[in-house]
Every structure is written in structure tokens, then in C-alpha cells.
Amino acid sequence: GDLDKVVNLLLSLSGRLARVETALGSLGPHAPAEDKVGMGQGGTCGASGHGGRREEAVGAMVARYLPAEPLQDYQHFVKMKSALIAEQRELEEKIKLGQEQLRCLRESL
């Protein structure tokens, strides 16, 4: 459960960052500095550092109780689950972007 939360948080933050960068790029070079500063505020607040420490602590605890082969299975499971969550989130973001682009195209016609 914690893995899901951390991965989703990091993906959400990276998606927000990408949207802010896109919006900043669309403002153009002559936009007021206040607009750019206001749009760029946010940040990760150290979320990835906290998640990494927690993951290490859980991994160390699991390693104490599992023999080598089940431990490798567990590590593979965690790695694959993280990759699948990231892929799912990326696909959801692509769908949102496509829908937004379609909406903009319809409005421009």
C-alpha cells in the first residue's frame, strides 16, 4: 500500500511539473515575471527522499525474515508493481493530454 502511495505521489508531482513547464513555455518570453513565478511554485518537498528511506527500511525488515529465493521474488514483485503503476499513470496522463488537445482543437474550429 505504501509503495502505491509513494509511486502515485511521485508520478503525480512529475505530471504536474510537466504541465507547469508546458504552461510556462506557452506564456512566451514577454510574460510578466509574476505569472511565471506563481505558476512555477510547488515542488516535491522531499517526498522521494522519504519514500526511499521507507522502502529501504521495509526491504531490510523483509530481508531478515525471508530466505534468498522468496526475497528475490518479493523484490521482483515490488519492482514490477512500481513499473506497472508508473506505466498506468503515464497512460492516464497521455489520455488526459489527448482529451485536452482534442478539446482545444474543437474550440479553435
The first five atom37 places (N, CA, C, CB, O) and aatype in JSON, in Angstrom:
{
  "aatype": [7, 3, 10, 3, 11, 19, 19, 2, 10, 10, 10, 15, 10, 15, 7, 1, 10, 0, 1, 19, 6, 16, 0, 10, 7, 15, 10, 7, 14, 8, 0, 14, 0, 6, 3, 11, 19, 7, 12, 7, 5, 7, 7, 16, 4, 7, 0, 15, 7, 8, 7, 7, 1, 1, 6, 6, 0, 19, 7, 0, 12, 19, 0, 1, 18, 10, 14, 0, 6, 14, 10, 5, 3, 18, 5, 8, 13, 19, 11, 12, 11, 15, 0, 10, 9, 0, 6, 5, 1, 6, 10, 6, 6, 11, 9, 11, 10, 7, 5, 6, 5, 10, 1, 4, 10, 1, 6, 15, 10],
  "atom_mask": [
    [1, 1, 1, 0, 1],
    [1, 1, 1, 1, 1],
    [1, 1, 1, 1, 1],
    [1, 1, 1, 1, 1],
    [1, 1, 1, 1, 1],
    [1, 1, 1, 1, 1],
    [1, 1, 1, 1, 1],
    [1, 1, 1, 1, 1],
    [1, 1, 1, 1, 1],
    [1, 1, 1, 1, 1],
    [1, 1, 1, 1, 1],
    [1, 1, 1, 1, 1],
    [1, 1, 1, 1, 1],
    [1, 1, 1, 1, 1],
    [1, 1, 1, 0, 1],
    [1, 1, 1, 1, 1],
    [1, 1, 1, 1, 1],
    [1, 1, 1, 1, 1],
    [1, 1, 1, 1, 1],
    [1, 1, 1, 1, 1],
    [1, 1, 1, 1, 1],
    [1, 1, 1, 1, 1],
    [1, 1, 1, 1, 1],
    [1, 1, 1, 1, 1],
    [1, 1, 1, 0, 1],
    [1, 1, 1, 1, 1],
    [1, 1, 1, 1, 1],
    [1, 1, 1, 0, 1],
    [1, 1, 1, 1, 1],
    [1, 1, 1, 1, 1],
    [1, 1, 1, 1, 1],
    [1, 1, 1, 1, 1],
    [1, 1, 1, 1, 1],
    [1, 1, 1, 1, 1],
    [1, 1, 1, 1, 1],
    [1, 1, 1, 1, 1],
    [1, 1, 1, 1, 1],
    [1, 1, 1, 0, 1],
    [1, 1, 1, 1, 1],
    [1, 1, 1, 0, 1],
    [1, 1, 1, 1, 1],
    [1, 1, 1, 0, 1],
    [1, 1, 1, 0, 1],
    [1, 1, 1, 1, 1],
    [1, 1, 1, 1, 1],
    [1, 1, 1, 0, 1],
    [1, 1, 1, 1, 1],
    [1, 1, 1, 1, 1],
    [1, 1, 1, 0, 1],
    [1, 1, 1, 1, 1],
    [1, 1, 1, 0, 1],
    [1, 1, 1, 0, 1],
    [1, 1, 1, 1, 1],
    [1, 1, 1, 1, 1],
    [1, 1, 1, 1, 1],
    [1, 1, 1, 1, 1],
    [1, 1, 1, 1, 1],
    [1, 1, 1, 1, 1],
    [1, 1, 1, 0, 1],
    [1, 1, 1, 1, 1],
    [1, 1, 1, 1, 1],
    [1, 1, 1, 1, 1],
    [1, 1, 1, 1, 1],
    [1, 1, 1, 1, 1],
    [1, 1, 1, 1, 1],
    [1, 1, 1, 1, 1],
    [1, 1, 1, 1, 1],
    [1, 1, 1, 1, 1],
    [1, 1, 1, 1, 1],
    [1, 1, 1, 1, 1],
    [1, 1, 1, 1, 1],
    [1, 1, 1, 1, 1],
    [1, 1, 1, 1, 1],
    [1, 1, 1, 1, 1],
    [1, 1, 1, 1, 1],
    [1, 1, 1, 1, 1],
    [1, 1, 1, 1, 1],
    [1, 1, 1, 1, 1],
    [1, 1, 1, 1, 1],
    [1, 1, 1, 1, 1],
    [1, 1, 1, 1, 1],
    [1, 1, 1, 1, 1],
    [1, 1, 1, 1, 1],
    [1, 1, 1, 1, 1],
    [1, 1, 1, 1, 1],
    [1, 1, 1, 1, 1],
    [1, 1, 1, 1, 1],
    [1, 1, 1, 1, 1],
    [1, 1, 1, 1, 1],
    [1, 1, 1, 1, 1],
    [1, 1, 1, 1, 1],
    [1, 1, 1, 1, 1],
    [1, 1, 1, 1, 1],
    [1, 1, 1, 1, 1],
    [1, 1, 1, 1, 1],
    [1, 1, 1, 1, 1],
    [1, 1, 1, 1, 1],
    [1, 1, 1, 0, 1],
    [1, 1, 1, 1, 1],
    [1, 1, 1, 1, 1],
    [1, 1, 1, 1, 1],
    [1, 1, 1, 1, 1],
    [1, 1, 1, 1, 1],
    [1, 1, 1, 1, 1],
    [1, 1, 1, 1, 1],
    [1, 1, 1, 1, 1],
    [1, 1, 1, 1, 1],
    [1, 1, 1, 1, 1],
    [1, 1, 1, 1, 1]
  ],
  "atom_positions": [
    [[0.81, -1.2, 0.0], [0.0, 0.0, 0.0], [0.86, 1.26, 0.0], [0.0, 0.0, 0.0], [0.57, 2.21, -0.72]],
    [[1.9, 1.25, 0.81], [2.8, 2.41, 0.86], [3.5, 2.6, -0.48], [3.83, 2.25, 1.98], [3.7, 3.73, -0.92]],
    [[3.86, 1.51, -1.11], [4.52, 1.59, -2.41], [3.61, 2.29, -3.42], [4.92, 0.18, -2.91], [4.04, 3.16, -4.17]],
    [[2.34, 1.89, -3.43], [1.38, 2.53, -4.33], [1.32, 4.03, -4.07], [-0.01, 1.91, -4.17], [1.35, 4.83, -5.0]],
    [[1.23, 4.4, -2.8], [1.1, 5.82, -2.44], [2.32, 6.62, -2.87], [0.88, 5.97, -0.95], [2.18, 7.71, -3.42]],
    [[3.5, 6.09, -2.62], [4.73, 6.81, -2.95], [4.88, 6.93, -4.47], [5.95, 6.09, -2.35], [5.19, 8.01, -4.97]],
    [[4.66, 5.84, -5.19], [4.79, 5.89, -6.64], [3.76, 6.85, -7.24], [4.63, 4.48, -7.25], [4.08, 7.65, -8.12]],
    [[2.52, 6.77, -6.75], [1.48, 7.67, -7.26], [1.81, 9.12, -6.94], [0.12, 7.31, -6.67], [1.57, 10.0, -7.77]],
    [[2.34, 9.39, -5.76], [2.72, 10.76, -5.4], [3.82, 11.27, -6.33], [3.19, 10.82, -3.94], [3.71, 12.39, -6.84]],
    [[4.85, 10.49, -6.54], [5.94, 10.92, -7.4], [5.48, 11.12, -8.85], [7.07, 9.89, -7.36], [5.89, 12.08, -9.51]],
    [[4.63, 10.23, -9.32], [4.13, 10.38, -10.69], [3.2, 11.59, -10.81], [3.39, 9.11, -11.13], [3.22, 12.29, -11.81]],
    [[2.41, 11.81, -9.78], [1.53, 12.98, -9.79], [2.35, 14.26, -9.82], [0.6, 12.98, -8.56], [2.05, 15.19, -10.57]],
    [[3.38, 14.31, -9.0], [4.24, 15.5, -8.96], [4.96, 15.71, -10.28], [5.25, 15.39, -7.83], [5.09, 16.84, -10.75]],
    [[5.44, 14.63, -10.89], [6.14, 14.79, -12.17], [5.16, 15.21, -13.26], [6.85, 13.49, -12.56], [5.53, 15.97, -14.15]],
    [[3.93, 14.72, -13.2], [2.92, 15.15, -14.16], [2.57, 16.61, -14.0], [0.0, 0.0, 0.0], [2.41, 17.33, -14.99]],
    [[2.44, 17.06, -12.76], [2.17, 18.48, -12.51], [3.32, 19.34, -12.99], [1.93, 18.72, -11.01], [3.11, 20.4, -13.59]],
    [[4.53, 18.88, -12.74], [5.7, 19.63, -13.18], [5.72, 19.75, -14.7], [6.99, 18.96, -12.7], [6.02, 20.82, -15.24]],
    [[5.39, 18.67, -15.4], [5.36, 18.7, -16.86], [4.3, 19.69, -17.36], [5.08, 17.29, -17.44], [4.53, 20.42, -18.31]],
    [[3.12, 19.7, -16.7], [2.07, 20.63, -17.1], [2.5, 22.08, -16.85], [0.76, 20.33, -16.35], [2.21, 22.96, -17.67]],
    [[3.17, 22.33, -15.74], [3.65, 23.68, -15.43], [4.68, 24.12, -16.46], [4.24, 23.75, -14.01], [4.65, 25.25, -16.94]],
    [[5.61, 23.21, -16.8], [6.62, 23.54, -17.8], [5.98, 23.84, -19.15], [7.63, 22.41, -17.93], [6.41, 24.76, -19.85]],
    [[4.96, 23.09, -19.51], [4.25, 23.34, -20.77], [3.56, 24.7, -20.72], [3.21, 22.22, -21.05], [3.62, 25.46, -21.68]],
    [[2.91, 24.99, -19.6], [2.22, 26.27, -19.46], [3.21, 27.43, -19.47], [1.41, 26.3, -18.17], [2.94, 28.47, -20.06]],
    [[4.35, 27.25, -18.82], [5.38, 28.29, -18.83], [5.89, 28.53, -20.25], [6.55, 27.91, -17.9], [6.13, 29.66, -20.66]],
    [[6.06, 27.45, -20.99], [6.51, 27.58, -22.37], [5.51, 28.32, -23.24], [0.0, 0.0, 0.0], [5.89, 29.01, -24.18]],
    [[4.23, 28.16, -22.93], [3.2, 28.83, -23.74], [3.02, 30.3, -23.37], [1.88, 28.11, -23.58], [2.39, 31.04, -24.12]],
    [[3.56, 30.72, -22.21], [3.44, 32.13, -21.82], [4.24, 33.04, -22.72], [3.89, 32.31, -20.38], [3.84, 34.18, -22.99]],
    [[5.36, 32.54, -23.19], [6.19, 33.35, -24.08], [7.19, 34.19, -23.31], [0.0, 0.0, 0.0], [7.1, 34.31, -22.09]],
    [[8.15, 34.76, -24.02], [9.23, 35.5, -23.36], [8.8, 36.84, -22.78], [10.36, 35.72, -24.33], [9.5, 37.4, -21.94]],
    [[7.67, 37.38, -23.22], [7.26, 38.71, -22.78], [6.25, 38.69, -21.64], [6.7, 39.48, -23.93], [5.7, 39.73, -21.28]],
    [[5.99, 37.5, -21.08], [5.03, 37.39, -19.98], [5.62, 38.01, -18.71], [4.64, 35.91, -19.73], [6.83, 37.95, -18.51]],
    [[4.78, 38.6, -17.86], [5.28, 39.18, -16.61], [5.94, 38.12, -15.73], [4.13, 39.85, -15.84], [5.51, 36.97, -15.7]],
    [[6.98, 38.52, -15.04], [7.72, 37.59, -14.17], [6.83, 37.04, -13.07], [8.94, 38.3, -13.55], [7.01, 35.9, -12.64]],
    [[5.85, 37.83, -12.6], [4.96, 37.36, -11.53], [4.16, 36.13, -11.98], [4.0, 38.49, -11.1], [3.93, 35.21, -11.2]],
    [[3.75, 36.13, -13.24], [2.99, 35.0, -13.77], [3.86, 33.73, -13.76], [2.49, 35.3, -15.19], [3.41, 32.65, -13.37]],
    [[5.09, 33.9, -14.2], [5.98, 32.74, -14.28], [6.33, 32.21, -12.89], [7.26, 33.11, -15.03], [6.36, 31.0, -12.69]],
    [[6.58, 33.11, -11.94], [6.94, 32.68, -10.59], [5.75, 31.99, -9.93], [7.4, 33.88, -9.73], [5.91, 30.94, -9.31]],
    [[4.58, 32.57, -10.06], [3.39, 31.99, -9.45], [3.08, 30.62, -9.99], [0.0, 0.0, 0.0], [2.66, 29.73, -9.25]],
    [[3.28, 30.44, -11.29], [2.98, 29.17, -11.92], [4.01, 28.11, -11.54], [2.92, 29.33, -13.42], [3.68, 26.93, -11.46]],
    [[5.25, 28.5, -11.32], [6.31, 27.54, -11.06], [6.45, 27.12, -9.61], [0.0, 0.0, 0.0], [7.29, 26.28, -9.3]],
    [[5.64, 27.69, -8.72], [5.77, 27.33, -7.31], [5.22, 25.94, -7.08], [5.06, 28.34, -6.42], [4.36, 25.48, -7.82]],
    [[5.71, 25.29, -6.05], [5.27, 23.92, -5.74], [6.45, 23.13, -5.29], [0.0, 0.0, 0.0], [7.09, 23.49, -4.29]],
    [[6.78, 22.06, -5.98], [7.96, 21.27, -5.64], [7.58, 19.95, -5.0], [0.0, 0.0, 0.0], [6.41, 19.69, -4.72]],
    [[8.59, 19.13, -4.78], [8.33, 17.79, -4.26], [8.4, 17.73, -2.75], [9.29, 16.82, -4.85], [7.95, 16.74, -2.17]],
    [[8.95, 18.73, -2.11], [9.01, 18.77, -0.64], [9.71, 17.56, -0.05], [7.61, 18.88, -0.07], [9.38, 17.13, 1.06]],
    [[10.67, 17.0, -0.76], [11.43, 15.88, -0.23], [10.68, 14.56, -0.23], [0.0, 0.0, 0.0], [11.07, 13.65, 0.5]],
    [[9.63, 14.43, -1.0], [8.82, 13.22, -0.99], [9.62, 12.0, -1.42], [7.61, 13.39, -1.9], [9.46, 10.92, -0.85]],
    [[10.47, 12.15, -2.43], [11.2, 10.99, -2.91], [12.22, 10.51, -1.89], [11.89, 11.32, -4.23], [12.47, 9.31, -1.79]],
    [[12.81, 11.41, -1.12], [13.76, 11.01, -0.09], [13.09, 10.23, 1.01], [0.0, 0.0, 0.0], [13.63, 9.23, 1.48]],
    [[11.9, 10.68, 1.44], [11.17, 9.98, 2.48], [10.73, 8.61, 2.0], [9.95, 10.8, 2.92], [10.85, 7.63, 2.74]],
    [[10.23, 8.52, 0.77], [9.8, 7.24, 0.22], [10.94, 6.27, 0.09], [0.0, 0.0, 0.0], [10.77, 5.08, 0.35]],
    [[12.12, 6.75, -0.32], [13.29, 5.88, -0.45], [13.73, 5.31, 0.88], [0.0, 0.0, 0.0], [14.08, 4.13, 0.98]],
    [[13.72, 6.14, 1.91], [14.11, 5.66, 3.24], [13.12, 4.62, 3.75], [14.2, 6.83, 4.24], [13.51, 3.62, 4.35]],
    [[11.85, 4.88, 3.52], [10.82, 3.94, 3.98], [10.95, 2.61, 3.23], [9.41, 4.53, 3.78], [10.83, 1.54, 3.82]],
    [[11.19, 2.69, 1.93], [11.36, 1.48, 1.13], [12.56, 0.67, 1.61], [11.53, 1.83, -0.35], [12.49, -0.56, 1.7]],
    [[13.65, 1.36, 1.93], [14.84, 0.66, 2.43], [14.56, -0.02, 3.76], [16.02, 1.65, 2.58], [14.98, -1.15, 3.99]],
    [[13.84, 0.67, 4.65], [13.53, 0.1, 5.97], [12.65, -1.14, 5.83], [12.83, 1.15, 6.85], [12.9, -2.15, 6.48]],
    [[11.65, -1.08, 4.98], [10.77, -2.23, 4.76], [11.56, -3.37, 4.13], [9.56, -1.85, 3.87], [11.42, -4.53, 4.52]],
    [[12.39, -3.04, 3.13], [13.2, -4.06, 2.47], [14.14, -4.76, 3.44], [0.0, 0.0, 0.0], [14.32, -5.98, 3.36]],
    [[14.75, -4.01, 4.35], [15.66, -4.61, 5.33], [14.89, -5.52, 6.28], [16.4, -3.52, 6.13], [15.38, -6.59, 6.64]],
    [[13.7, -5.1, 6.67], [12.9, -5.92, 7.59], [12.47, -7.22, 6.9], [11.66, -5.13, 8.09], [12.53, -8.29, 7.5]],
    [[12.03, -7.13, 5.66], [11.61, -8.32, 4.91], [12.8, -9.25, 4.7], [10.98, -7.92, 3.55], [12.65, -10.47, 4.78]],
    [[13.97, -8.68, 4.45], [15.18, -9.49, 4.21], [15.55, -10.32, 5.44], [16.35, -8.59, 3.83], [16.13, -11.4, 5.31]],
    [[15.23, -9.82, 6.62], [15.54, -10.58, 7.84], [14.68, -11.84, 7.97], [15.34, -9.71, 9.07], [15.11, -12.81, 8.59]],
    [[13.5, -11.83, 7.39], [12.56, -12.93, 7.6], [12.42, -13.88, 6.42], [11.24, -12.38, 7.93], [11.89, -14.98, 6.58]],
    [[12.87, -13.47, 5.25], [12.7, -14.32, 4.07], [14.03, -14.93, 3.64], [12.1, -13.52, 2.92], [15.07, -14.27, 3.68]],
    [[13.99, -16.19, 3.22], [15.19, -16.79, 2.62], [15.48, -16.14, 1.26], [15.02, -18.33, 2.46], [14.67, -15.35, 0.77]],
    [[16.6, -16.46, 0.68], [17.08, -15.78, -0.53], [16.09, -15.82, -1.7], [18.38, -16.4, -0.96], [15.8, -14.78, -2.29]],
    [[15.58, -17.01, -2.03], [14.7, -17.1, -3.2], [13.38, -16.35, -3.02], [14.42, -18.56, -3.51], [13.0, -15.58, -3.91]],
    [[12.66, -16.53, -1.9], [11.44, -15.72, -1.72], [11.74, -14.21, -1.64], [10.72, -16.16, -0.45], [10.91, -13.4, -2.04]],
    [[12.9, -13.86, -1.12], [13.28, -12.44, -1.07], [13.44, -11.89, -2.48], [14.58, -12.25, -0.27], [13.0, -10.77, -2.76]],
    [[14.07, -12.66, -3.36], [14.2, -12.22, -4.75], [12.84, -12.1, -5.41], [15.09, -13.21, -5.55], [12.6, -11.17, -6.19]],
    [[11.94, -13.03, -5.11], [10.57, -12.94, -5.65], [9.89, -11.68, -5.16], [9.75, -14.19, -5.25], [9.22, -10.99, -5.93]],
    [[10.04, -11.38, -3.88], [9.45, -10.17, -3.3], [10.01, -8.91, -3.98], [9.7, -10.12, -1.77], [9.26, -8.01, -4.35]],
    [[11.33, -8.86, -4.13], [11.96, -7.7, -4.76], [11.5, -7.54, -6.2], [13.49, -7.82, -4.7], [11.27, -6.42, -6.67]],
    [[11.36, -8.66, -6.92], [10.87, -8.61, -8.29], [9.43, -8.1, -8.32], [10.96, -10.01, -8.96], [9.07, -7.29, -9.17]],
    [[8.62, -8.58, -7.38], [7.23, -8.14, -7.3], [7.14, -6.63, -7.08], [6.5, -8.88, -6.16], [6.36, -5.95, -7.76]],
    [[7.93, -6.11, -6.15], [7.91, -4.68, -5.85], [8.36, -3.88, -7.07], [8.81, -4.37, -4.64], [7.76, -2.86, -7.41]],
    [[9.41, -4.35, -7.72], [9.93, -3.66, -8.9], [8.89, -3.64, -10.02], [11.23, -4.33, -9.4], [8.66, -2.59, -10.63]],
    [[8.26, -4.78, -10.29], [7.27, -4.87, -11.35], [6.02, -4.07, -11.02], [6.9, -6.32, -11.61], [5.44, -3.42, -11.89]],
    [[5.61, -4.1, -9.77], [4.43, -3.34, -9.37], [4.68, -1.85, -9.56], [4.05, -3.64, -7.9], [3.81, -1.13, -10.05]],
    [[5.86, -1.39, -9.17], [6.2, 0.02, -9.36], [6.2, 0.38, -10.85], [7.58, 0.31, -8.75], [5.69, 1.43, -11.23]],
    [[6.76, -0.49, -11.67], [6.8, -0.23, -13.11], [5.4, -0.2, -13.71], [7.66, -1.29, -13.81], [5.11, 0.65, -14.56]],
    [[4.54, -1.1, -13.28], [3.17, -1.14, -13.8], [2.36, 0.07, -13.35], [2.48, -2.42, -13.36], [1.58, 0.61, -14.12]],
    [[2.55, 0.48, -12.11], [1.85, 1.68, -11.63], [2.31, 2.89, -12.42], [2.11, 1.9, -10.11], [1.5, 3.73, -12.82]],
    [[3.62, 2.99, -12.65], [4.16, 4.11, -13.42], [3.61, 4.1, -14.84], [5.69, 4.07, -13.44], [3.25, 5.15, -15.38]],
    [[3.55, 2.93, -15.45], [3.04, 2.83, -16.82], [1.56, 3.19, -16.88], [3.26, 1.41, -17.36], [1.13, 3.88, -17.8]],
    [[0.8, 2.72, -15.9], [-0.62, 3.05, -15.86], [-0.83, 4.56, -15.72], [-1.31, 2.32, -14.71], [-1.66, 5.15, -16.41]],
    [[-0.06, 5.15, -14.84], [-0.18, 6.6, -14.63], [0.22, 7.37, -15.89], [0.69, 7.04, -13.44], [-0.42, 8.36, -16.24]],
    [[1.26, 6.91, -16.56], [1.7, 7.56, -17.79], [0.62, 7.48, -18.87], [3.01, 6.91, -18.3], [0.37, 8.45, -19.58]],
    [[-0.03, 6.32, -18.97], [-1.1, 6.17, -19.95], [-2.29, 7.07, -19.61], [-1.55, 4.71, -20.01], [-2.91, 7.64, -20.51]],
    [[-2.6, 7.18, -18.32], [-3.69, 8.07, -17.91], [-3.36, 9.52, -18.25], [-3.95, 7.93, -16.39], [-4.24, 10.27, -18.69]],
    [[-2.11, 9.92, -18.05], [-1.69, 11.28, -18.38], [-1.77, 11.52, -19.89], [-0.26, 11.54, -17.88], [-2.19, 12.59, -20.33]],
    [[-1.38, 10.52, -20.69], [-1.46, 10.66, -22.14], [-2.91, 10.79, -22.59], [-0.8, 9.45, -22.84], [-3.21, 11.56, -23.49]],
    [[-3.8, 10.05, -21.96], [-5.22, 10.15, -22.29], [-5.74, 11.55, -21.95], [-6.04, 9.08, -21.54], [-6.46, 12.15, -22.75]],
    [[-5.38, 12.06, -20.77], [-5.8, 13.41, -20.39], [-5.27, 14.45, -21.37], [-5.31, 13.74, -18.97], [-6.01, 15.35, -21.78]],
    [[-4.01, 14.32, -21.74], [-3.41, 15.26, -22.68], [-4.11, 15.19, -24.03], [-1.91, 14.96, -22.86], [-4.4, 16.22, -24.63]],
    [[-4.4, 13.99, -24.51], [-5.1, 13.83, -25.77], [-6.49, 14.44, -25.73], [0.0, 0.0, 0.0], [-6.93, 15.08, -26.68]],
    [[-7.19, 14.24, -24.62], [-8.52, 14.82, -24.47], [-8.45, 16.34, -24.43], [-9.2, 14.29, -23.2], [-9.3, 17.03, -25.0]],
    [[-7.44, 16.87, -23.76], [-7.27, 18.32, -23.69], [-6.94, 18.9, -25.06], [-6.16, 18.68, -22.68], [-7.47, 19.95, -25.45]],
    [[-6.07, 18.22, -25.8], [-5.73, 18.68, -27.14], [-6.95, 18.63, -28.06], [-4.6, 17.82, -27.73], [-7.17, 19.54, -28.87]],
    [[-7.75, 17.58, -27.94], [-8.96, 17.46, -28.73], [-9.94, 18.58, -28.4], [-9.62, 16.09, -28.5], [-10.55, 19.16, -29.3]],
    [[-10.08, 18.89, -27.13], [-10.96, 19.98, -26.7], [-10.48, 21.31, -27.28], [-11.02, 20.06, -25.16], [-11.28, 22.1, -27.78]],
    [[-9.18, 21.55, -27.22], [-8.62, 22.79, -27.77], [-8.84, 22.87, -29.29], [-7.11, 22.88, -27.45], [-9.15, 23.94, -29.81]],
    [[-8.67, 21.76, -29.98], [-8.9, 21.74, -31.42], [-10.35, 22.06, -31.76], [-8.52, 20.39, -32.01], [-10.64, 22.82, -32.68]],
    [[-11.27, 21.47, -30.99], [-12.7, 21.73, -31.23], [-13.04, 23.18, -30.97], [-13.56, 20.83, -30.33], [-13.82, 23.78, -31.71]],
    [[-12.44, 23.76, -29.91], [-12.7, 25.16, -29.59], [-12.14, 26.1, -30.66], [-12.1, 25.52, -28.21], [-12.72, 27.14, -30.96]],
    [[-11.01, 25.71, -31.24], [-10.39, 26.57, -32.25], [-11.12, 26.53, -33.59], [-8.94, 26.16, -32.44], [-10.98, 27.44, -34.41]],
    [[-11.9, 25.47, -33.81], [-12.66, 25.37, -35.06], [-13.9, 26.21, -34.92], [-13.03, 23.89, -35.4], [-14.71, 26.28, -35.84]]
  ]
}
